[in-house]
């Protein structure tokens, strides 16, 4: 990895800047010099040389992004909900990983949902008008070639790549675009009611500190979370893309299980990640590649343990599309391709519970119905096996089954793997299912390796089966039906893949 020296511009440019009495704007500030850079400065001759001789690379005849119609409709709904108020939705800033390297940037979900843009430092502002709002997307313009930013700054074009010009951005996103470096001053001077989505841009929040309240800002965040409960056709298409890529990623893993046995769970993680990066933006969350007793740890993402024949592999992973929509699928697979008798017994109980849960997903039904249905089946099996004393109603009332079922049976899915998390309880877990909602159904049974309340043969076995379910007008559709679920079908599927 090369190192950007981040030098100041030519000495005469720095002197001219320093002579200005007022605070210069961001475009005029000298570029920060790296403490241990190898070059002590930039000569006037080199600075002048770097300003000239470059071709015009402005992009013309750009087409709007695929979801431009949908993002416009989402902004219209937001405008209708908060008439007469200025609404500020930041994308967020780069976050330092270590020293001068950053984590890959992912724009805030609220910002990406409303704009389709994914670049750092962006801010969407809806300014109130007599008949609604005027939307403006504030972005960093292309790197400045006059002051040398494009080649001297660590975030310059020659170091991290070309940004769209403001004109290009306007064509792509269908929103007038302005320089974000001017926004903080504008917001400080703003009058009237303002709301901001907090937690993404400290500078924007500081500019609004005397104009906003936590309560009003939370109302904005809640509205944007609830707006995502029902997906439009574009979103459903993106979720299906994510799931389809995820299916192929699971197939990739099965084909290399022998290599994972020779190495570790990390081989599985890396194999799935390759599919996610080739066909999508990234993984939607840290892949859980849990072999053996690690399957009993719900969010096992260390993925550094052994993969052994005779054990189960709980693979919980999802591809994220380029538009941020993620799949979330789990299969529990026998590493050697065949379930043992006790593994099959536990697996089939979880499958039966998932079947009951999926059957309860229907428009007009309560959100909690699929959870209750799945938990009942699992509780019946636990009582039947003698692991907990019945009757079943007593166990459910006291929640005693949770020692082994541990978690809720699903969640909303979308641009976040646990989507719509800020929605009101009455709209989410106490709400009613509607066509267009997408949720996971993922019951599990987990018998910890040190659980002395169960027979030894159960210990260290964890099973979860998870699918992504779309609520339709007349029931539901399993978006991840491309992956087999029944134990005998899983075994046949694995055998066929290993021969291919």
CSV table of C-alpha atoms in Angstrom, one decimal:
chain,number,residue,atom,x,y,z
A,1,UNK,CA,0.0,0.0,0.0
A,2,UNK,CA,1.5,3.3,-1.0
A,3,UNK,CA,1.3,6.4,1.3
A,4,UNK,CA,-0.2,9.7,0.4
A,5,UNK,CA,2.2,12.5,1.5
A,6,UNK,CA,-0.6,15.0,1.9
A,7,UNK,CA,1.7,18.0,1.4
A,8,UNK,CA,0.9,21.6,1.4
A,9,UNK,CA,0.5,23.4,-1.9
A,10,UNK,CA,3.2,25.7,-3.3
A,11,UNK,CA,4.6,28.1,-0.7
A,12,UNK,CA,3.1,31.1,-2.5
A,13,UNK,CA,-0.3,29.5,-2.3
A,14,UNK,CA,0.0,28.9,1.4
A,15,UNK,CA,1.2,32.4,2.1
A,16,UNK,CA,-1.8,33.9,0.1
A,17,UNK,CA,-4.2,31.7,2.1
A,18,UNK,CA,-2.6,32.7,5.4
A,19,UNK,CA,-2.9,36.4,4.6
A,20,UNK,CA,-6.7,36.2,4.4
A,21,UNK,CA,-8.1,37.5,7.8
A,22,UNK,CA,-11.3,35.5,7.8
A,23,UNK,CA,-11.5,31.7,8.2
A,24,UNK,CA,-11.0,30.2,4.7
A,25,UNK,CA,-13.5,27.7,3.4
A,26,UNK,CA,-12.6,24.1,3.1
A,27,UNK,CA,-11.5,24.4,-0.6
A,28,UNK,CA,-9.0,27.2,0.3
A,29,UNK,CA,-7.4,25.6,3.3
A,30,UNK,CA,-3.9,24.3,2.8
A,31,UNK,CA,-3.7,20.5,2.5
A,32,UNK,CA,-2.4,18.9,5.6
A,33,UNK,CA,1.3,17.8,5.5
A,34,UNK,CA,2.1,14.3,6.6
A,35,UNK,CA,4.5,14.3,9.6
A,36,UNK,CA,6.9,11.8,8.1
A,37,UNK,CA,6.3,12.4,4.4
A,38,UNK,CA,9.3,11.9,2.1
A,39,UNK,CA,8.8,15.1,0.2
A,40,UNK,CA,9.4,18.3,2.2
A,41,UNK,CA,7.2,20.5,0.0
A,42,UNK,CA,6.0,21.3,-3.5
A,43,UNK,CA,7.8,23.7,-5.7
A,44,UNK,CA,5.8,26.4,-7.5
A,45,UNK,CA,6.9,24.9,-10.8
A,46,UNK,CA,5.5,21.4,-9.9
A,47,UNK,CA,2.3,22.9,-8.5
A,48,UNK,CA,1.8,24.8,-11.8
A,49,UNK,CA,2.7,21.7,-13.8
A,50,UNK,CA,0.1,19.6,-12.0
A,51,UNK,CA,-2.6,22.1,-12.7
A,52,UNK,CA,-2.5,21.8,-16.4
A,53,UNK,CA,-2.5,19.2,-19.2
A,54,UNK,CA,-5.5,17.2,-18.0
A,55,UNK,CA,-8.3,16.1,-20.3
A,56,UNK,CA,-11.9,16.9,-19.6
A,57,UNK,CA,-13.4,13.8,-18.0
A,58,UNK,CA,-16.9,15.1,-17.3
A,59,UNK,CA,-19.5,12.4,-17.9
A,60,UNK,CA,-22.3,13.2,-20.2
A,61,UNK,CA,-25.7,11.6,-21.1
A,62,UNK,CA,-25.9,9.8,-17.7
A,63,UNK,CA,-29.1,7.9,-17.0
A,64,UNK,CA,-30.9,8.2,-13.6
A,65,UNK,CA,-30.2,5.3,-11.1
A,66,UNK,CA,-32.5,2.4,-11.3
A,67,UNK,CA,-34.4,3.3,-8.2
A,68,UNK,CA,-34.8,7.1,-8.9
A,69,UNK,CA,-38.6,6.9,-9.2
A,70,UNK,CA,-38.8,5.0,-5.9
A,71,UNK,CA,-36.4,7.4,-4.0
A,72,UNK,CA,-38.5,10.3,-5.3
A,73,UNK,CA,-41.7,8.7,-3.9
A,74,UNK,CA,-40.0,8.1,-0.6
A,75,UNK,CA,-38.9,11.8,-0.3
A,76,UNK,CA,-42.5,12.8,-1.2
A,77,UNK,CA,-43.9,10.7,1.7
A,78,UNK,CA,-41.3,12.2,4.0
A,79,UNK,CA,-42.3,15.7,2.9
A,80,UNK,CA,-46.0,15.0,3.5
A,81,UNK,CA,-45.3,13.7,7.0
A,82,UNK,CA,-43.3,16.8,8.2
A,83,UNK,CA,-44.8,19.9,6.4
A,84,UNK,CA,-43.1,23.2,7.0
A,85,UNK,CA,-40.0,21.7,8.6
A,86,UNK,CA,-36.4,21.5,7.4
A,87,UNK,CA,-35.3,17.9,7.3
A,88,UNK,CA,-31.6,16.9,7.3
A,89,UNK,CA,-30.4,13.4,6.6
A,90,UNK,CA,-26.6,12.8,6.5
A,91,UNK,CA,-24.8,9.9,4.8
A,92,UNK,CA,-22.0,9.9,7.4
A,93,UNK,CA,-18.2,10.2,7.5
A,94,UNK,CA,-15.3,7.9,6.9
A,95,UNK,CA,-14.3,6.0,10.1
A,96,UNK,CA,-10.6,5.5,10.9
A,97,UNK,CA,-9.6,1.8,11.1
A,98,UNK,CA,-6.0,2.6,12.2
A,99,UNK,CA,-3.8,5.6,11.9
A,100,UNK,CA,-4.5,6.8,8.3
A,101,UNK,CA,-6.5,4.0,7.0
A,102,UNK,CA,-10.3,3.9,7.0
A,103,UNK,CA,-13.0,1.3,7.1
A,104,UNK,CA,-14.9,0.8,3.8
A,105,UNK,CA,-17.6,3.4,3.8
A,106,UNK,CA,-21.3,2.5,4.0
A,107,UNK,CA,-23.8,5.4,3.9
A,108,UNK,CA,-26.5,5.6,6.5
A,109,UNK,CA,-29.5,3.6,5.6
A,110,UNK,CA,-31.8,6.6,5.9
A,111,UNK,CA,-29.7,8.6,3.5
A,112,UNK,CA,-29.3,5.8,0.9
A,113,UNK,CA,-33.0,4.9,1.1
A,114,UNK,CA,-34.0,8.5,0.2
A,115,UNK,CA,-31.3,9.2,-2.4
A,116,UNK,CA,-29.7,6.1,-3.7
A,117,UNK,CA,-26.4,7.8,-3.2
A,118,UNK,CA,-23.7,6.1,-1.2
A,119,UNK,CA,-20.8,8.5,-0.9
A,120,UNK,CA,-19.3,9.8,2.3
A,121,UNK,CA,-20.0,13.3,3.6
A,122,UNK,CA,-23.3,13.5,1.6
A,123,UNK,CA,-26.3,15.2,3.2
A,124,UNK,CA,-29.9,15.3,1.9
A,125,UNK,CA,-31.7,18.5,2.9
A,126,UNK,CA,-35.5,19.0,2.4
A,127,UNK,CA,-36.2,22.7,2.8
A,128,UNK,CA,-39.9,23.6,3.3
A,129,UNK,CA,-41.8,25.5,0.6
A,130,UNK,CA,-45.3,26.7,0.2
A,131,UNK,CA,-46.4,23.4,-1.3
A,132,UNK,CA,-44.0,20.8,0.2
A,133,UNK,CA,-40.3,20.7,0.2
A,134,UNK,CA,-37.3,21.4,-2.1
A,135,UNK,CA,-34.8,18.6,-1.9
A,136,UNK,CA,-31.0,19.3,-2.3
A,137,UNK,CA,-28.3,16.7,-2.1
A,138,UNK,CA,-25.1,18.2,-0.7
A,139,UNK,CA,-21.9,16.4,-1.8
A,140,UNK,CA,-18.2,16.9,-2.1
A,141,UNK,CA,-17.5,18.1,-5.7
A,142,UNK,CA,-14.7,16.6,-7.7
A,143,UNK,CA,-11.2,16.9,-6.2
A,144,UNK,CA,-9.8,20.5,-6.6
A,145,UNK,CA,-7.0,20.7,-9.2
A,146,UNK,CA,-6.2,24.3,-8.5
A,147,UNK,CA,-5.0,23.7,-4.9
A,148,UNK,CA,-3.6,20.2,-5.6
A,149,UNK,CA,-6.1,18.3,-3.6
A,150,UNK,CA,-6.6,15.7,-6.3
A,151,UNK,CA,-3.0,14.5,-6.0
A,152,UNK,CA,-1.8,15.7,-2.6
A,153,UNK,CA,-4.6,14.8,-0.3
A,154,UNK,CA,-5.0,11.2,1.0
A,155,UNK,CA,-8.7,11.5,-0.1
A,156,UNK,CA,-7.8,13.0,-3.4
A,157,UNK,CA,-8.9,11.6,-6.8
A,158,UNK,CA,-5.5,10.0,-7.6
A,159,UNK,CA,-5.5,8.2,-4.3
A,160,UNK,CA,-9.0,6.9,-3.7
A,161,UNK,CA,-10.7,7.4,-7.1
A,162,UNK,CA,-12.9,9.9,-8.9
A,163,UNK,CA,-15.9,11.5,-7.4
A,164,UNK,CA,-18.9,12.5,-9.5
A,165,UNK,CA,-19.2,16.1,-10.3
A,166,UNK,CA,-22.2,17.9,-8.9
A,167,UNK,CA,-23.7,18.1,-12.3
A,168,UNK,CA,-23.3,14.4,-12.8
A,169,UNK,CA,-24.8,13.7,-9.4
A,170,UNK,CA,-27.9,15.7,-10.2
A,171,UNK,CA,-28.4,13.7,-13.4
A,172,UNK,CA,-27.9,10.4,-11.5
A,173,UNK,CA,-30.1,11.0,-8.5
A,174,UNK,CA,-32.6,13.4,-9.9
A,175,UNK,CA,-31.9,15.9,-7.1
A,176,UNK,CA,-30.3,19.4,-7.4
A,177,UNK,CA,-26.7,19.0,-6.0
A,178,UNK,CA,-24.6,21.6,-4.1
A,179,UNK,CA,-21.2,21.7,-2.4
A,180,UNK,CA,-21.5,20.1,1.0
A,181,UNK,CA,-18.6,22.3,2.3
A,182,UNK,CA,-21.0,25.2,2.4
A,183,UNK,CA,-23.8,23.4,4.2
A,184,UNK,CA,-22.8,23.8,7.8
A,185,UNK,CA,-22.8,27.6,7.5
A,186,UNK,CA,-26.2,27.6,5.8
A,187,UNK,CA,-27.6,25.4,8.6
A,188,UNK,CA,-26.3,27.6,11.3
A,189,UNK,CA,-28.2,30.5,9.7
A,190,UNK,CA,-31.4,28.5,9.2
A,191,UNK,CA,-34.6,29.5,10.8
A,192,UNK,CA,-37.8,27.6,11.6
A,193,UNK,CA,-38.2,24.0,12.8
A,194,UNK,CA,-35.5,21.6,11.9
A,195,UNK,CA,-35.1,17.8,12.3
A,196,UNK,CA,-31.9,15.8,11.7
A,197,UNK,CA,-31.1,12.1,11.6
A,198,UNK,CA,-28.5,11.8,14.4
A,199,UNK,CA,-25.5,9.7,14.8
A,200,UNK,CA,-23.8,10.0,11.4
A,201,UNK,CA,-22.3,13.5,11.1
A,202,UNK,CA,-21.1,15.4,14.2
A,203,UNK,CA,-20.3,18.5,12.2
A,204,UNK,CA,-23.8,18.8,10.8
A,205,UNK,CA,-25.3,18.1,14.2
A,206,UNK,CA,-23.1,20.8,15.8
A,207,UNK,CA,-24.3,23.3,13.2
A,208,UNK,CA,-27.9,22.5,14.3
A,209,UNK,CA,-27.3,22.2,18.0
A,210,UNK,CA,-29.5,25.1,19.0
A,211,UNK,CA,-32.3,24.3,16.5
A,212,UNK,CA,-33.2,20.6,17.2
A,213,UNK,CA,-34.4,18.5,20.0
A,214,UNK,CA,-33.8,14.8,20.7
A,215,UNK,CA,-37.5,14.0,20.8
A,216,UNK,CA,-38.3,15.6,17.4
A,217,UNK,CA,-35.2,14.0,15.8
A,218,UNK,CA,-36.3,10.6,17.1
A,219,UNK,CA,-39.7,11.1,15.5
A,220,UNK,CA,-37.9,11.6,12.2
A,221,UNK,CA,-35.8,8.4,12.7
A,222,UNK,CA,-38.8,6.4,13.7
A,223,UNK,CA,-40.8,7.5,10.6
A,224,UNK,CA,-38.0,6.6,8.3
A,225,UNK,CA,-37.7,3.2,10.0
A,226,UNK,CA,-41.4,2.5,9.7
A,227,UNK,CA,-41.4,3.6,6.1
A,228,UNK,CA,-39.2,0.6,5.2
A,229,UNK,CA,-41.6,-1.9,6.8
A,230,UNK,CA,-43.4,-2.5,3.5
A,231,UNK,CA,-41.0,-2.9,0.5
A,232,UNK,CA,-41.7,-1.6,-3.0
A,233,UNK,CA,-41.2,-3.6,-6.1
A,234,UNK,CA,-37.6,-2.4,-6.6
A,235,UNK,CA,-36.7,-3.4,-3.0
A,236,UNK,CA,-38.3,-6.9,-3.4
A,237,UNK,CA,-36.3,-7.4,-6.6
A,238,UNK,CA,-33.1,-6.4,-4.9
A,239,UNK,CA,-33.8,-8.7,-1.9
A,240,UNK,CA,-34.4,-11.6,-4.4
A,241,UNK,CA,-31.0,-10.8,-6.1
A,242,UNK,CA,-29.3,-10.9,-2.7
A,243,UNK,CA,-30.9,-14.2,-1.9
A,244,UNK,CA,-30.1,-15.7,-5.2
A,245,UNK,CA,-26.4,-14.8,-4.8
A,246,UNK,CA,-26.5,-16.2,-1.3
A,247,UNK,CA,-27.8,-19.5,-2.6
A,248,UNK,CA,-24.8,-19.7,-4.9
A,249,UNK,CA,-22.5,-18.8,-2.0
A,250,UNK,CA,-23.9,-21.7,0.1
A,251,UNK,CA,-23.2,-24.0,-2.9
A,252,UNK,CA,-19.7,-22.7,-3.1
A,253,UNK,CA,-19.2,-23.6,0.6
A,254,UNK,CA,-20.5,-27.1,0.2
A,255,UNK,CA,-18.1,-27.7,-2.7
A,256,UNK,CA,-15.0,-26.8,-0.5
A,257,UNK,CA,-15.9,-28.4,2.8
A,258,UNK,CA,-12.9,-30.7,2.4
A,259,UNK,CA,-10.6,-27.7,2.3
A,260,UNK,CA,-12.3,-26.2,5.3
A,261,UNK,CA,-11.6,-29.5,7.2
A,262,UNK,CA,-7.9,-29.1,6.3
A,263,UNK,CA,-7.9,-25.5,7.5
A,264,UNK,CA,-10.6,-23.9,9.6
A,265,UNK,CA,-14.0,-22.1,9.6
A,266,UNK,CA,-12.1,-19.2,8.0
A,267,UNK,CA,-12.0,-21.1,4.7
A,268,UNK,CA,-15.8,-21.1,4.8
A,269,UNK,CA,-15.9,-17.4,5.6
A,270,UNK,CA,-13.5,-16.5,2.8
A,271,UNK,CA,-15.4,-18.7,0.3
A,272,UNK,CA,-18.7,-17.1,0.9
A,273,UNK,CA,-17.1,-13.6,1.0
A,274,UNK,CA,-15.7,-14.1,-2.5
A,275,UNK,CA,-19.3,-14.7,-3.8
A,276,UNK,CA,-20.5,-11.6,-2.0
A,277,UNK,CA,-17.8,-9.4,-3.4
A,278,UNK,CA,-18.1,-10.7,-7.0
A,279,UNK,CA,-21.9,-10.5,-7.2
A,280,UNK,CA,-22.7,-7.8,-4.7
A,281,UNK,CA,-21.3,-5.0,-2.6
A,282,UNK,CA,-20.3,-7.0,0.5
A,283,UNK,CA,-21.6,-9.4,3.0
A,284,UNK,CA,-24.7,-8.0,4.7
A,285,UNK,CA,-23.3,-8.8,8.2
A,286,UNK,CA,-20.4,-10.8,9.6
A,287,UNK,CA,-20.8,-14.3,8.4
A,288,UNK,CA,-21.4,-17.0,11.1
A,289,UNK,CA,-19.5,-20.0,10.1
A,290,UNK,CA,-19.9,-22.1,13.2
A,291,UNK,CA,-18.8,-25.7,13.2
A,292,UNK,CA,-19.3,-28.2,16.0
A,293,UNK,CA,-20.2,-26.6,19.4
A,294,UNK,CA,-19.6,-23.2,18.0
A,295,UNK,CA,-23.1,-23.5,16.5
A,296,UNK,CA,-24.4,-23.0,20.0
A,297,UNK,CA,-23.0,-19.4,20.0
A,298,UNK,CA,-25.6,-17.4,18.3
A,299,UNK,CA,-23.3,-14.8,16.7
A,300,UNK,CA,-20.1,-16.8,16.3
A,301,UNK,CA,-18.1,-14.5,13.9
A,302,UNK,CA,-14.6,-15.4,15.0
A,303,UNK,CA,-14.7,-18.2,12.5
A,304,UNK,CA,-11.3,-19.6,13.7
A,305,UNK,CA,-12.3,-23.0,14.8
A,306,UNK,CA,-11.8,-26.5,13.3
A,307,UNK,CA,-14.2,-28.1,10.9
A,308,UNK,CA,-14.5,-31.8,11.6
A,309,UNK,CA,-16.2,-34.7,9.8
A,310,UNK,CA,-19.2,-35.9,11.9
A,311,UNK,CA,-19.9,-32.4,13.2
A,312,UNK,CA,-22.5,-29.9,12.0
A,313,UNK,CA,-21.8,-26.6,10.3
A,314,UNK,CA,-24.2,-23.8,11.1
A,315,UNK,CA,-23.7,-21.3,8.2
A,316,UNK,CA,-25.6,-18.0,8.7
A,317,UNK,CA,-24.7,-15.6,5.9
A,318,UNK,CA,-26.1,-13.2,3.4
A,319,UNK,CA,-24.9,-11.3,0.3
A,320,UNK,CA,-25.6,-7.5,0.2
A,321,UNK,CA,-26.4,-6.1,-3.2
A,322,UNK,CA,-24.8,-2.9,-4.6
A,323,UNK,CA,-27.9,-1.1,-3.4
A,324,UNK,CA,-27.4,-2.3,0.2
A,325,UNK,CA,-30.2,-4.9,0.4
A,326,UNK,CA,-29.1,-8.0,2.2
A,327,UNK,CA,-30.2,-11.6,2.4
A,328,UNK,CA,-30.1,-13.5,5.7
A,329,UNK,CA,-30.1,-17.3,5.4
A,330,UNK,CA,-29.1,-20.1,7.7
A,331,UNK,CA,-28.6,-23.8,7.0
A,332,UNK,CA,-27.1,-26.4,9.4
A,333,UNK,CA,-25.2,-28.9,7.3
A,334,UNK,CA,-23.5,-32.2,8.2
A,335,UNK,CA,-19.8,-31.7,7.4
A,336,UNK,CA,-19.5,-35.2,6.0
A,337,UNK,CA,-22.8,-35.0,4.2
A,338,UNK,CA,-24.9,-37.2,6.4
A,339,UNK,CA,-26.7,-36.4,9.7
A,340,UNK,CA,-26.2,-38.7,12.6
A,341,UNK,CA,-29.3,-40.1,14.3
A,342,UNK,CA,-29.3,-37.5,17.1
A,343,UNK,CA,-28.4,-34.6,14.7
A,344,UNK,CA,-31.3,-35.6,12.5
A,345,UNK,CA,-33.7,-35.8,15.4
A,346,UNK,CA,-32.8,-32.2,16.5
A,347,UNK,CA,-32.7,-30.9,12.9
A,348,UNK,CA,-36.1,-32.4,12.0
A,349,UNK,CA,-37.6,-30.7,15.1
A,350,UNK,CA,-36.3,-27.4,14.0
A,351,UNK,CA,-37.5,-27.9,10.5
A,352,UNK,CA,-41.0,-28.8,11.8
A,353,UNK,CA,-41.0,-25.6,13.9
A,354,UNK,CA,-39.9,-23.5,10.9
A,355,UNK,CA,-42.6,-25.1,8.7
A,356,UNK,CA,-45.2,-24.0,11.4
A,357,UNK,CA,-43.7,-20.5,11.5
A,358,UNK,CA,-43.7,-20.0,7.8
A,359,UNK,CA,-47.3,-21.2,7.5
A,360,UNK,CA,-48.3,-18.5,10.0
A,361,UNK,CA,-46.9,-15.7,7.8
A,362,UNK,CA,-49.9,-14.2,6.0
A,363,UNK,CA,-51.4,-10.7,5.4
A,364,UNK,CA,-53.7,-9.7,8.2
A,365,UNK,CA,-51.9,-12.0,10.7
A,366,UNK,CA,-50.1,-10.8,13.7
A,367,UNK,CA,-46.4,-10.3,13.5
A,368,UNK,CA,-45.9,-12.5,16.6
A,369,UNK,CA,-47.9,-15.4,15.1
A,370,UNK,CA,-44.9,-17.1,13.3
A,371,UNK,CA,-42.8,-16.8,16.5
A,372,UNK,CA,-45.5,-18.3,18.7
A,373,UNK,CA,-46.1,-21.2,16.2
A,374,UNK,CA,-42.5,-22.1,16.0
A,375,UNK,CA,-41.9,-21.9,19.7
A,376,UNK,CA,-44.9,-24.2,20.4
A,377,UNK,CA,-43.5,-26.9,18.2
A,378,UNK,CA,-40.0,-26.7,19.7
A,379,UNK,CA,-41.5,-26.8,23.2
A,380,UNK,CA,-43.6,-29.8,22.4
A,381,UNK,CA,-40.4,-31.7,21.3
A,382,UNK,CA,-38.5,-30.6,24.4
A,383,UNK,CA,-41.3,-31.9,26.6
A,384,UNK,CA,-41.6,-35.1,24.5
A,385,UNK,CA,-37.8,-35.7,24.9
A,386,UNK,CA,-38.0,-35.3,28.6
A,387,UNK,CA,-35.7,-32.3,28.7
A,388,UNK,CA,-38.3,-30.0,30.4
A,389,UNK,CA,-41.3,-30.9,32.5
A,390,UNK,CA,-44.7,-30.2,30.9
A,391,UNK,CA,-47.4,-29.4,30.2
A,392,UNK,CA,-46.5,-27.4,27.1
A,393,UNK,CA,-48.7,-24.5,28.1
A,394,UNK,CA,-46.9,-24.2,31.4
A,395,UNK,CA,-43.5,-24.2,29.7
A,396,UNK,CA,-44.5,-21.5,27.3
A,397,UNK,CA,-46.0,-19.4,30.0
A,398,UNK,CA,-42.8,-19.5,32.0
A,399,UNK,CA,-40.6,-19.3,29.0
A,400,UNK,CA,-38.6,-22.4,30.1
A,401,UNK,CA,-38.0,-23.5,26.5
A,402,UNK,CA,-35.8,-20.4,26.1
A,403,UNK,CA,-32.9,-22.2,27.7
A,404,UNK,CA,-32.5,-24.1,24.4
A,405,UNK,CA,-34.3,-21.8,21.9
A,406,UNK,CA,-32.7,-18.6,23.1
A,407,UNK,CA,-33.8,-16.1,20.5
A,408,UNK,CA,-36.8,-14.7,18.8
A,409,UNK,CA,-37.9,-16.5,15.6
A,410,UNK,CA,-37.2,-13.7,13.1
A,411,UNK,CA,-37.0,-10.1,12.2
A,412,UNK,CA,-37.7,-7.6,9.4
A,413,UNK,CA,-35.2,-7.7,6.6
A,414,UNK,CA,-34.1,-5.0,4.1
A,415,UNK,CA,-31.2,-2.5,3.9
A,416,UNK,CA,-30.3,-3.5,7.4
A,417,UNK,CA,-30.1,-7.2,8.3
A,418,UNK,CA,-32.3,-6.3,11.3
A,419,UNK,CA,-34.3,-3.7,9.4
A,420,UNK,CA,-36.7,-1.2,10.7
A,421,UNK,CA,-35.3,-1.5,14.2
A,422,UNK,CA,-36.3,2.0,15.3
A,423,UNK,CA,-40.0,1.4,14.4
A,424,UNK,CA,-42.6,1.7,17.2
A,425,UNK,CA,-43.4,-1.6,19.0
A,426,UNK,CA,-47.0,-1.2,18.0
A,427,UNK,CA,-46.0,-1.0,14.3
A,428,UNK,CA,-43.5,-3.8,14.4
A,429,UNK,CA,-43.6,-6.7,16.9
A,430,UNK,CA,-47.2,-5.9,18.0
A,431,UNK,CA,-48.2,-5.0,14.5
A,432,UNK,CA,-50.0,-6.7,11.6
A,433,UNK,CA,-48.4,-8.3,8.6
A,434,UNK,CA,-49.0,-6.6,5.2
A,435,UNK,CA,-48.1,-7.5,1.6
A,436,UNK,CA,-44.7,-6.3,0.8
A,437,UNK,CA,-43.2,-7.0,4.2
A,438,UNK,CA,-40.1,-9.2,4.2
A,439,UNK,CA,-39.0,-11.1,7.3
A,440,UNK,CA,-36.9,-14.0,8.4
A,441,UNK,CA,-38.3,-17.2,10.0
A,442,UNK,CA,-35.4,-18.8,11.9
A,443,UNK,CA,-36.1,-21.1,14.8
A,444,UNK,CA,-33.3,-22.9,16.5
A,445,UNK,CA,-32.3,-25.4,19.2
A,446,UNK,CA,-29.0,-25.0,21.0
A,447,UNK,CA,-27.6,-27.5,23.5
A,448,UNK,CA,-24.5,-26.0,25.0
A,449,UNK,CA,-21.5,-28.2,25.4
A,450,UNK,CA,-21.5,-27.7,29.2
A,451,UNK,CA,-25.3,-28.1,29.7
A,452,UNK,CA,-25.6,-30.8,32.3
A,453,UNK,CA,-29.5,-30.7,32.2
A,454,UNK,CA,-29.5,-32.6,28.9
A,455,UNK,CA,-28.1,-36.1,28.0
A,456,UNK,CA,-24.5,-36.1,26.8
A,457,UNK,CA,-25.4,-37.0,23.2
A,458,UNK,CA,-27.3,-33.6,22.8
A,459,UNK,CA,-24.4,-31.5,24.1
A,460,UNK,CA,-22.6,-29.3,21.6
A,461,UNK,CA,-25.3,-29.6,18.9
A,462,UNK,CA,-26.8,-26.3,17.6
A,463,UNK,CA,-29.3,-26.2,14.7
A,464,UNK,CA,-30.9,-23.2,13.1
A,465,UNK,CA,-32.8,-23.0,9.8
A,466,UNK,CA,-33.5,-19.5,8.4
A,467,UNK,CA,-35.3,-18.3,5.3
A,468,UNK,CA,-36.4,-14.9,4.0
A,469,UNK,CA,-40.1,-14.7,3.6
A,470,UNK,CA,-42.1,-12.2,1.5
A,471,UNK,CA,-45.7,-11.5,2.7
A,472,UNK,CA,-47.9,-11.6,-0.5
A,473,UNK,CA,-51.5,-10.8,-1.1
A,474,UNK,CA,-52.6,-14.3,-0.5
A,475,UNK,CA,-50.0,-15.7,1.8
A,476,UNK,CA,-46.2,-15.7,1.5
A,477,UNK,CA,-43.3,-16.6,-0.8
A,478,UNK,CA,-40.1,-18.1,0.4
A,479,UNK,CA,-37.4,-16.0,-1.4
A,480,UNK,CA,-34.7,-18.5,-0.4
A,481,UNK,CA,-36.6,-21.6,-1.5
A,482,UNK,CA,-33.6,-22.3,-3.8
A,483,UNK,CA,-31.8,-23.9,-0.8
A,484,UNK,CA,-33.2,-27.2,0.4
A,485,UNK,CA,-34.4,-27.4,4.0
A,486,UNK,CA,-35.7,-30.9,4.7
A,487,UNK,CA,-32.9,-33.2,6.1
A,488,UNK,CA,-33.1,-35.8,3.3
A,489,UNK,CA,-33.1,-33.0,0.7
A,490,UNK,CA,-30.1,-31.4,2.3
A,491,UNK,CA,-28.1,-34.6,2.2
A,492,UNK,CA,-29.0,-35.2,-1.5
A,493,UNK,CA,-28.2,-31.6,-2.4
A,494,UNK,CA,-24.8,-31.8,-0.7
A,495,UNK,CA,-24.0,-35.1,-2.4
A,496,UNK,CA,-24.8,-33.7,-5.8
A,497,UNK,CA,-22.7,-30.6,-5.3
A,498,UNK,CA,-19.7,-32.6,-4.2
A,499,UNK,CA,-19.9,-34.6,-7.4
A,500,UNK,CA,-20.2,-31.6,-9.6
